[in-house]
Tab-separated table of C-alpha atoms in Angstrom:
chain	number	residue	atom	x	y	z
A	21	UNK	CA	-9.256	3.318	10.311
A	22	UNK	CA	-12.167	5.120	12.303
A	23	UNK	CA	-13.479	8.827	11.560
A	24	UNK	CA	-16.053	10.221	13.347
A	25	UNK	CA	-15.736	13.889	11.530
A	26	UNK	CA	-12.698	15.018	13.970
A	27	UNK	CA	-10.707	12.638	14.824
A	28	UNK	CA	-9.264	9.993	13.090
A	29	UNK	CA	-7.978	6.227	14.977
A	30	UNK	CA	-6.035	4.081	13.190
A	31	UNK	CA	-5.144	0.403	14.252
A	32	UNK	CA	-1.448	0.910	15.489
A	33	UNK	CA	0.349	-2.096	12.977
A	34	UNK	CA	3.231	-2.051	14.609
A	35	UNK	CA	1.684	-3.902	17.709
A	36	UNK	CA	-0.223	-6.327	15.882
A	37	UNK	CA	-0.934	-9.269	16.093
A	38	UNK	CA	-0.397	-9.660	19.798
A	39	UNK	CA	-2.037	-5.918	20.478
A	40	UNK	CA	-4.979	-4.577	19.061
A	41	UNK	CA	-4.599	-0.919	19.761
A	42	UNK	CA	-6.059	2.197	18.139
A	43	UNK	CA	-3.704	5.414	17.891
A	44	UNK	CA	-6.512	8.456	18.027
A	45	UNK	CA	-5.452	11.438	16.135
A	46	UNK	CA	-6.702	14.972	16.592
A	47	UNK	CA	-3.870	16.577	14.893
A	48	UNK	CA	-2.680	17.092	11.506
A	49	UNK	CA	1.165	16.433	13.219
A	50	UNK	CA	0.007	13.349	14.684
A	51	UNK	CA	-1.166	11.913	11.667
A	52	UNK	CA	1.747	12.682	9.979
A	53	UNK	CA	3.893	10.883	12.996
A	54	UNK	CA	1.487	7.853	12.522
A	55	UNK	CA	2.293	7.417	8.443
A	56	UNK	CA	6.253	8.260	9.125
A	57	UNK	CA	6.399	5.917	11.447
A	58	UNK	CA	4.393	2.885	10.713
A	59	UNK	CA	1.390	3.431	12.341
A	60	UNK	CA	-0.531	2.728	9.515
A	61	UNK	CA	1.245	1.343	6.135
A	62	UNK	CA	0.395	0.869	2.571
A	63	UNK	CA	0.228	3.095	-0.289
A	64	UNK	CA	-3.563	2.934	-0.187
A	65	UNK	CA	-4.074	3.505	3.648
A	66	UNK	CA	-1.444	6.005	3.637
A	67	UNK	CA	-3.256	8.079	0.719
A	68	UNK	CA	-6.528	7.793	2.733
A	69	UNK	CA	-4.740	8.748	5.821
A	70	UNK	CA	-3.493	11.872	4.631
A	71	UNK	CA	-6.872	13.070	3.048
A	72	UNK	CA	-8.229	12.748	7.017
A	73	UNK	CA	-4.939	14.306	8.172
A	74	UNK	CA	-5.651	17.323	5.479
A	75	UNK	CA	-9.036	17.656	6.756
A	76	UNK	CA	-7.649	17.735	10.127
A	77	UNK	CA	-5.394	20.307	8.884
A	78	UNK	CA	-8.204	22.608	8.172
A	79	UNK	CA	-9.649	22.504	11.143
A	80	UNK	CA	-6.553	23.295	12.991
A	81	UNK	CA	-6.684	26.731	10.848
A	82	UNK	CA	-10.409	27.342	10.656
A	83	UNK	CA	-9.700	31.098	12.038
A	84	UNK	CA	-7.510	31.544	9.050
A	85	UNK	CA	-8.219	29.305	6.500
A	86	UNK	CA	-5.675	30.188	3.982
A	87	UNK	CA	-3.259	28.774	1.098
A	88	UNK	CA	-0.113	29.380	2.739
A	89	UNK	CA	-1.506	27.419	5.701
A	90	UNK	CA	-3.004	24.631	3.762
A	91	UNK	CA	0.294	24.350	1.466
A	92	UNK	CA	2.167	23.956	4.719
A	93	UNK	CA	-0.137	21.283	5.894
A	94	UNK	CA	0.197	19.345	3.105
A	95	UNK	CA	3.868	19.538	2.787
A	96	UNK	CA	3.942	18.237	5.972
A	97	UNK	CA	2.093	15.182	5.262
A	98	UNK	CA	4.016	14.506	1.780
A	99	UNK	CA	7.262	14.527	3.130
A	100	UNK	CA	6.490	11.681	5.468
A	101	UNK	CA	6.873	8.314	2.845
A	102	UNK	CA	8.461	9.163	-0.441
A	103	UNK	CA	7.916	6.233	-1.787
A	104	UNK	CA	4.006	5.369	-2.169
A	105	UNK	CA	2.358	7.661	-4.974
A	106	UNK	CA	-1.204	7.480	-3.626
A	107	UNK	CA	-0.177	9.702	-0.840
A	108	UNK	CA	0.797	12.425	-3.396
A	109	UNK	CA	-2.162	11.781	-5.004
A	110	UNK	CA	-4.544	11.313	-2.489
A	111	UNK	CA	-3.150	15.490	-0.878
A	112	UNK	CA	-3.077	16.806	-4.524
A	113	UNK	CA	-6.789	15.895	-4.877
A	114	UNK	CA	-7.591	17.318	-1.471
A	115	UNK	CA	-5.429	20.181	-2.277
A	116	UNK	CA	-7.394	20.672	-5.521
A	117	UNK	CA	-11.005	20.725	-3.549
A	118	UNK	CA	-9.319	22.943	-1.157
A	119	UNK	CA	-8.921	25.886	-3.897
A	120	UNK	CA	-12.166	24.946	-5.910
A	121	UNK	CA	-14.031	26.735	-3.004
A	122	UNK	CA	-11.492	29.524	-2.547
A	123	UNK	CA	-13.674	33.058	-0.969
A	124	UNK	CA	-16.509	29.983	0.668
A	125	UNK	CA	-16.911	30.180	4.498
A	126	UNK	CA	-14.338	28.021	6.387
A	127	UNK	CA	-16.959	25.900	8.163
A	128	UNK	CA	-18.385	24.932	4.520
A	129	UNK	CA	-14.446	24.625	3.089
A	130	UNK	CA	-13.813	22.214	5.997
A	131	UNK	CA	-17.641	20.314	5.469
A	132	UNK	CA	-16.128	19.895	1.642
A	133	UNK	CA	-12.879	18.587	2.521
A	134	UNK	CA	-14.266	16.175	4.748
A	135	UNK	CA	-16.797	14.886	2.515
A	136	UNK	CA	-13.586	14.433	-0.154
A	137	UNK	CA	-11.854	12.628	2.442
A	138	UNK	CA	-14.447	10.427	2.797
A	139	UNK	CA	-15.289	9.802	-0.932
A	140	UNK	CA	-11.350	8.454	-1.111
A	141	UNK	CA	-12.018	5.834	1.579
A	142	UNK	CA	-14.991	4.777	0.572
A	143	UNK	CA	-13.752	4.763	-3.350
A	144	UNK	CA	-11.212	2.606	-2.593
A	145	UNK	CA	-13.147	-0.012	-1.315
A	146	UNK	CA	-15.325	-0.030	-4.119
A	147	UNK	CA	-11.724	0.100	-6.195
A	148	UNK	CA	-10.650	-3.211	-4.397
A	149	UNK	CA	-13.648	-5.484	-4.585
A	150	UNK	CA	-13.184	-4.555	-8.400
A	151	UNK	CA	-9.684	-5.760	-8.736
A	152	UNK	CA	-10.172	-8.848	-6.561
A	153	UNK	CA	-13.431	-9.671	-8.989
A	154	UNK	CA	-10.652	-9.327	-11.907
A	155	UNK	CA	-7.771	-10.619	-10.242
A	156	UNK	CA	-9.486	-13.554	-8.991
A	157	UNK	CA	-9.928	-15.309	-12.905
A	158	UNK	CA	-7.032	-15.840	-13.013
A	159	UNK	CA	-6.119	-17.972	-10.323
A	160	UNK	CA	-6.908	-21.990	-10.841
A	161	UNK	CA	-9.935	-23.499	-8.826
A	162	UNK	CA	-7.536	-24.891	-6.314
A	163	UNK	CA	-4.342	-22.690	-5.709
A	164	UNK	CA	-1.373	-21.982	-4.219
A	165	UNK	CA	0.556	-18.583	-4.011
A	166	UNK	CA	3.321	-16.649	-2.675
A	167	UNK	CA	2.640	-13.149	-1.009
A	168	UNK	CA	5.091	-11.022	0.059
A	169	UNK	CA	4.849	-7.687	2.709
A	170	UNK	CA	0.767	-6.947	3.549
A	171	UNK	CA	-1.468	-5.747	0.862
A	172	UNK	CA	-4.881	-6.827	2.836
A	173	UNK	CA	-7.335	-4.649	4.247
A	174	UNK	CA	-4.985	-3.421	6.730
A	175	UNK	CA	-2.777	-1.623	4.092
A	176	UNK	CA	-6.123	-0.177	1.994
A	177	UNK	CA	-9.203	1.327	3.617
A	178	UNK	CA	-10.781	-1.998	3.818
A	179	UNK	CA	-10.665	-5.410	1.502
A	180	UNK	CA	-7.057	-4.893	0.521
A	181	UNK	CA	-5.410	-4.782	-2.969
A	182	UNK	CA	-3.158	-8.627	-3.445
A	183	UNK	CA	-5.207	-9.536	-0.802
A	184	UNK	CA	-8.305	-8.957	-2.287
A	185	UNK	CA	-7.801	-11.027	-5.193
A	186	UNK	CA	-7.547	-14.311	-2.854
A	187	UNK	CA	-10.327	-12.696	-0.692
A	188	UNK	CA	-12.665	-12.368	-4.009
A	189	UNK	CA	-11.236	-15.949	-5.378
A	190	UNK	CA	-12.699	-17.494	-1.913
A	191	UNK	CA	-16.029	-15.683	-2.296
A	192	UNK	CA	-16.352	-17.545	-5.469
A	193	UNK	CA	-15.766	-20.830	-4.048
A	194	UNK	CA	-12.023	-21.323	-5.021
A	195	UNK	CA	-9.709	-22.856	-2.787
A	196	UNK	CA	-6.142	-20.880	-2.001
A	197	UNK	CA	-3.049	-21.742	-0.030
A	198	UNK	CA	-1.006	-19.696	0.634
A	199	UNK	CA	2.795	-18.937	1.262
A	200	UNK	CA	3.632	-16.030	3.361
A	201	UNK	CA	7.280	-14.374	3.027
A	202	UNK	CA	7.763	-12.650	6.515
A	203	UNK	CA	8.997	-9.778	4.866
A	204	UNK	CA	12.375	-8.554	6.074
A	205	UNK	CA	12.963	-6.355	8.128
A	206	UNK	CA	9.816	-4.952	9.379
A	207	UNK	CA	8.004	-9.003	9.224
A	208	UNK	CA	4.524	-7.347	7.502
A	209	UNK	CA	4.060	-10.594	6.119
A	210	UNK	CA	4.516	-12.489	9.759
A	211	UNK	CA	2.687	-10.048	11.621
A	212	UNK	CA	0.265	-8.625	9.467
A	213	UNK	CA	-0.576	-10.973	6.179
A	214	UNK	CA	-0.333	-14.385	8.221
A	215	UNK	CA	-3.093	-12.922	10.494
A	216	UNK	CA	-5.486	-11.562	8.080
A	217	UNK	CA	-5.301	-14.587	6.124
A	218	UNK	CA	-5.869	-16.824	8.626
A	219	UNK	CA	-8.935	-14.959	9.337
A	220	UNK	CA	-10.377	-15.307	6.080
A	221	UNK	CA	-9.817	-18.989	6.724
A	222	UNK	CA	-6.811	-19.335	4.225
A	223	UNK	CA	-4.522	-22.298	4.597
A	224	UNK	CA	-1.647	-20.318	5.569
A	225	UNK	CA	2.144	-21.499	5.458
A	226	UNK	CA	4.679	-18.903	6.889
A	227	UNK	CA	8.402	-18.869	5.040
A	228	UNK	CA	11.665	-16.904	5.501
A	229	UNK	CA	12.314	-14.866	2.854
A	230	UNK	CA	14.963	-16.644	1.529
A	231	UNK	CA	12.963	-20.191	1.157
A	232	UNK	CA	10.793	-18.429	-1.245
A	233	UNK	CA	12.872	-20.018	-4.245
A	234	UNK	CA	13.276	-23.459	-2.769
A	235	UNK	CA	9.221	-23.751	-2.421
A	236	UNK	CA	8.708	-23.062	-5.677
A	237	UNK	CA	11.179	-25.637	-6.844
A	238	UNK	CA	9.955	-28.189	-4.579
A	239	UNK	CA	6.108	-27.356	-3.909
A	240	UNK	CA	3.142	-26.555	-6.313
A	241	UNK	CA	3.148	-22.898	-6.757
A	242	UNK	CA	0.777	-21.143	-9.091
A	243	UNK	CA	1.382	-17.467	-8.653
A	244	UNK	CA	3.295	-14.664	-6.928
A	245	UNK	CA	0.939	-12.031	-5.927
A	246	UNK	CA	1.771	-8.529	-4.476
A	247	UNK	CA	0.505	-5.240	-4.262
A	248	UNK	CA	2.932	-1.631	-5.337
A	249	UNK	CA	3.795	1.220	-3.781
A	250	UNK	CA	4.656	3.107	-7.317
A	251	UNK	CA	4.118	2.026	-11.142
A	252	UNK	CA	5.643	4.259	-13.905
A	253	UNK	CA	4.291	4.082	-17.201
A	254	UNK	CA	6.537	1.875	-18.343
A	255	UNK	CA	5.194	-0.766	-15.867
A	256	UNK	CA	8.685	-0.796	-13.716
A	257	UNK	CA	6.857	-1.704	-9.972
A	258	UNK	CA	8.182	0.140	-6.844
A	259	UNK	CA	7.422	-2.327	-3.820
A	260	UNK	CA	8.250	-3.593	-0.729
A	261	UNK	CA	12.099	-5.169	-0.742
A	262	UNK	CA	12.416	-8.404	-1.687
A	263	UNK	CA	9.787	-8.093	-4.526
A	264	UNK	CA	12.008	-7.980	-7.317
A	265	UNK	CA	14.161	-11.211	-6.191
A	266	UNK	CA	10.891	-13.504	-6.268
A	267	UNK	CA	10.251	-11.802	-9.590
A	268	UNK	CA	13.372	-12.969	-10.284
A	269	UNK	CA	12.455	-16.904	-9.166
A	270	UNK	CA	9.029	-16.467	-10.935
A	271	UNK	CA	10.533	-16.401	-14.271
A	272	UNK	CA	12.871	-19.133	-13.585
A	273	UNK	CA	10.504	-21.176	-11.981
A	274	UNK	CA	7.616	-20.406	-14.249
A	275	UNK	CA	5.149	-19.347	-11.901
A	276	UNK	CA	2.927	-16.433	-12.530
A	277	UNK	CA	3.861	-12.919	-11.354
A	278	UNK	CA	0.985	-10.299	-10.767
A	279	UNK	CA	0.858	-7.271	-9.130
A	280	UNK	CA	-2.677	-6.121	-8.161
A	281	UNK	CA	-2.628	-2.288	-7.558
A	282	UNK	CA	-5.202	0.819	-8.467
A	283	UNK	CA	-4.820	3.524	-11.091
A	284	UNK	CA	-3.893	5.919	-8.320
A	285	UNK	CA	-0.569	4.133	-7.965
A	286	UNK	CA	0.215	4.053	-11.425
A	287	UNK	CA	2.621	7.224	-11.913
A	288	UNK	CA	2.530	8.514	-15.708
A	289	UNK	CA	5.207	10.952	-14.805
A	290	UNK	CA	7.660	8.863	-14.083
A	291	UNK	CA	8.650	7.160	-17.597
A	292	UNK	CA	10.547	4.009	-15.755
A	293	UNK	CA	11.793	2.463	-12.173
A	294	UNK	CA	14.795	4.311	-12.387
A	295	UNK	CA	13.006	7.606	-11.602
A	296	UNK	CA	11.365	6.713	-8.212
A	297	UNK	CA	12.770	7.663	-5.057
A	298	UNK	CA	13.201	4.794	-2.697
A	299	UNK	CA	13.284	5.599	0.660
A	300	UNK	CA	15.878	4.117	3.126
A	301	UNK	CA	14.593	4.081	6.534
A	302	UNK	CA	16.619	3.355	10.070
A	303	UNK	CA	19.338	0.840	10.547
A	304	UNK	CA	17.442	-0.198	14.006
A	305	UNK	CA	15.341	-1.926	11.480
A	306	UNK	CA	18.097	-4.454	10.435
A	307	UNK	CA	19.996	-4.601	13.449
A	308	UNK	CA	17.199	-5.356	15.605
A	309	UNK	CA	14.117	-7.336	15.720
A	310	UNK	CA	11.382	-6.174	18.349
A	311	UNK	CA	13.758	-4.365	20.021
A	312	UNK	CA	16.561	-7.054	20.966
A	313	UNK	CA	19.742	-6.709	18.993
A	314	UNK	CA	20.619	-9.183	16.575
A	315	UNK	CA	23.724	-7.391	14.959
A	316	UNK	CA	27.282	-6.084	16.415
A	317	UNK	CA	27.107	-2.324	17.399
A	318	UNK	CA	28.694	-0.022	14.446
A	319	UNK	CA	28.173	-2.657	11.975
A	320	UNK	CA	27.432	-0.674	8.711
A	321	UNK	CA	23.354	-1.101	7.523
A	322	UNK	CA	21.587	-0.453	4.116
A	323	UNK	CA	18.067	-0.707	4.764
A	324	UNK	CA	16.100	0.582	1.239
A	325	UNK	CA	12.665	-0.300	2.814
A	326	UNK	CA	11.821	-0.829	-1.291
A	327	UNK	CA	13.072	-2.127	-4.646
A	328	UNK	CA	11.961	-1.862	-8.223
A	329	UNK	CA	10.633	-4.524	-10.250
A	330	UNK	CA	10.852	-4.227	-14.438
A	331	UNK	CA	8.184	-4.745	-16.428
A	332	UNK	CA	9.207	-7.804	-18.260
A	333	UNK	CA	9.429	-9.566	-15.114
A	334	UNK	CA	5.710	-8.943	-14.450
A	335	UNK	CA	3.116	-11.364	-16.354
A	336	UNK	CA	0.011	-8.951	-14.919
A	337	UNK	CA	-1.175	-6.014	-13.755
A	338	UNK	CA	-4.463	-5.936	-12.042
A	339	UNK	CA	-6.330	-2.315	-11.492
A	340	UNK	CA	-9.594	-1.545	-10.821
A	341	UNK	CA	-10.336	-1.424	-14.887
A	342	UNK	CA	-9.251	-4.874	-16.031
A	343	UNK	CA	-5.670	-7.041	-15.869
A	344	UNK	CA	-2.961	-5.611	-17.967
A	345	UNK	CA	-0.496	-7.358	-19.769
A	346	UNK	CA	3.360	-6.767	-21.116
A	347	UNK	CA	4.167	-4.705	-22.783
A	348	UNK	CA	2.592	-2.138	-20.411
A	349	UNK	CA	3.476	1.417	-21.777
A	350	UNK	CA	0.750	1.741	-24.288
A	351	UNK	CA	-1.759	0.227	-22.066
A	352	UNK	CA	-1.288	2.004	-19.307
A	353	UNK	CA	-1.481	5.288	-21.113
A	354	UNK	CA	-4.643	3.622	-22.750
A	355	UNK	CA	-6.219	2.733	-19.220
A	356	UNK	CA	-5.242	6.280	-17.189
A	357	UNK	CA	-6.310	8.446	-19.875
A	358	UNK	CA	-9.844	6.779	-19.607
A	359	UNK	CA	-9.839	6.969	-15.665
């Protein structure tokens, strides 16, 4: 993502990687279009997104600055993805900045606002490169893993979450192969993951989906690595479909499972999995690839775009202030209490 103060461009990820297009957003509306529909993606970039989009928000209203107006701009952006905590997060912290300099001038409001949008994006970074120093120990000098959906730079304001860790693991010298589910049915992982680790000069094998199992029976797999779009405080992990069946294989197959995610995804007010809200999105997702129809017209569709993984399924979780281990209620209460 770009942001030059008043507008914000984001890469549009739906066109990637045969286009390389920017969407330019001047409006709090459009940026809520962009994060509803796909424009940008992941829990990170979304929560980033929506700090610019409040700041846009702001601006919009400058003449009359007020809480009604600013509630209604954030409502706006929250109700785009109910899924990914960090964009809750990410307007309640903007929202809480907004009334810290309630009776300031609006030009000075909006300065603040922009300067708190800015501290997220550039926080997360910092938050990445952190979890990829940690994440990266524990994966062998010369490894192979499984990824599933995109959690590289393109889903986090730069560096990327499960991407980071083999990112950090090659800055230290280690060698990583990697196996990339395409990720069903939106194909993050063919479009988006296969390209950004190709740049970072990762051997990179693309797999359906459903061969995931069948490599790790027949191939030399060390670890599963994803990122999370929600994690109660339990440790149950909200992420893209499909993560909970190679959870699933993991255990059978005894390969390592580890989910590499910040604090700000980690929900302490949701006690387990079976409290987050997992958004379905359109059939034309599963009946259709690129716009050609695969599927017979009327055919009925369920299309959660996530699933929950439990906790005892998980063998780490990586954040920004050290791995966690199971049992993960304690320590997660432990670790968010501190930060």
């Amino acid at each position: 993502m770009r942001w030059d103060g008043k507008a914000l461009e984001l890469i549009d990820q739906r066109k990637l990687p045969q286009v390389e297009e920017y969407l330019k957003c001047t409006t709090s509306d459009c940026v809520a279009s962009a994060i509803k529909d796909m424009v940008v993606r992941g829990a990170p970039a979304i929560g980033a997104t929506a700090a610019f989009g409040y700041v846009i928000g702001a601006m919009e209203n400058v003449k009359n600055l007020t809480e009604e107006r600013m509630n209604s701009v954030k409502e706006k952006l929250a109700k785009t993805r109910p899924t990914a905590v960090n964009l809750f997060w990410a307007l309640d912290r903007m929202n809480s900045k907004f009334l810290s300099l309630k009776g300031q001038k609006p030009d000075f409001i909006i300065d603040e606002l922009n300067k708190e949008a800015e501290k997220i994006a550039c926080e997360d970074i910092d938050v990445n490169k952190k979890m990829g120093e940690y994440g990266q120990k524990l994966l062998p000098e010369d490894s192979t893993v499984i990824t599933h959906c995109n959690a590289g730079a393109l889903a986090t304001v730069d560096y990327g979450t499960a991407l980071g860790m083999i990112h950090a693991a090659i800055d230290h010298g280690k060698h990583v192969s990697a196996y990339v589910d395409e990720t069903r049915p939106y194909l993050q992982g063919a479009r988006l993951t296969a390209w950004e680790l190709m740049k970072l000069g990762v051997k990179t094998t693309l797999i359906c989906d459903n061969m995931a199992g069948w490599v790790m029976k027949t191939r030399k797999v060390d670890a599963v690595i994803v990122g999370a779009d929600r994690i109660a405080a339990n440790g149950d992990v909200a992420n893209k479909i499909g993560t909970y069946s190679l959870a699933l294989l993991a255990k059978r197959h005894n390969v390592k499972f580890y989910v590499v995610a910040p604090l700000s995804t980690i929900d302490v007010k949701i006690k387990s999995g079976l409290e987050i809200p997992i958004e379905e999105r359109s059939h034309d997702e599963v009946t259709a690839v690129r716009g050609v129809k695969i599927a017979p017209e009327k055919v009925g569709v369920y299309n959660p775009a996530f699933d929950v993984t439990d906790a005892d399924l998980v063998d780490a979780i990586i954040t920004e202030k050290g791995i966690l281990t199971y049992p993960y209620d304690k320590k997660i209460a432990d670790i968010t209490r501190g930060g």
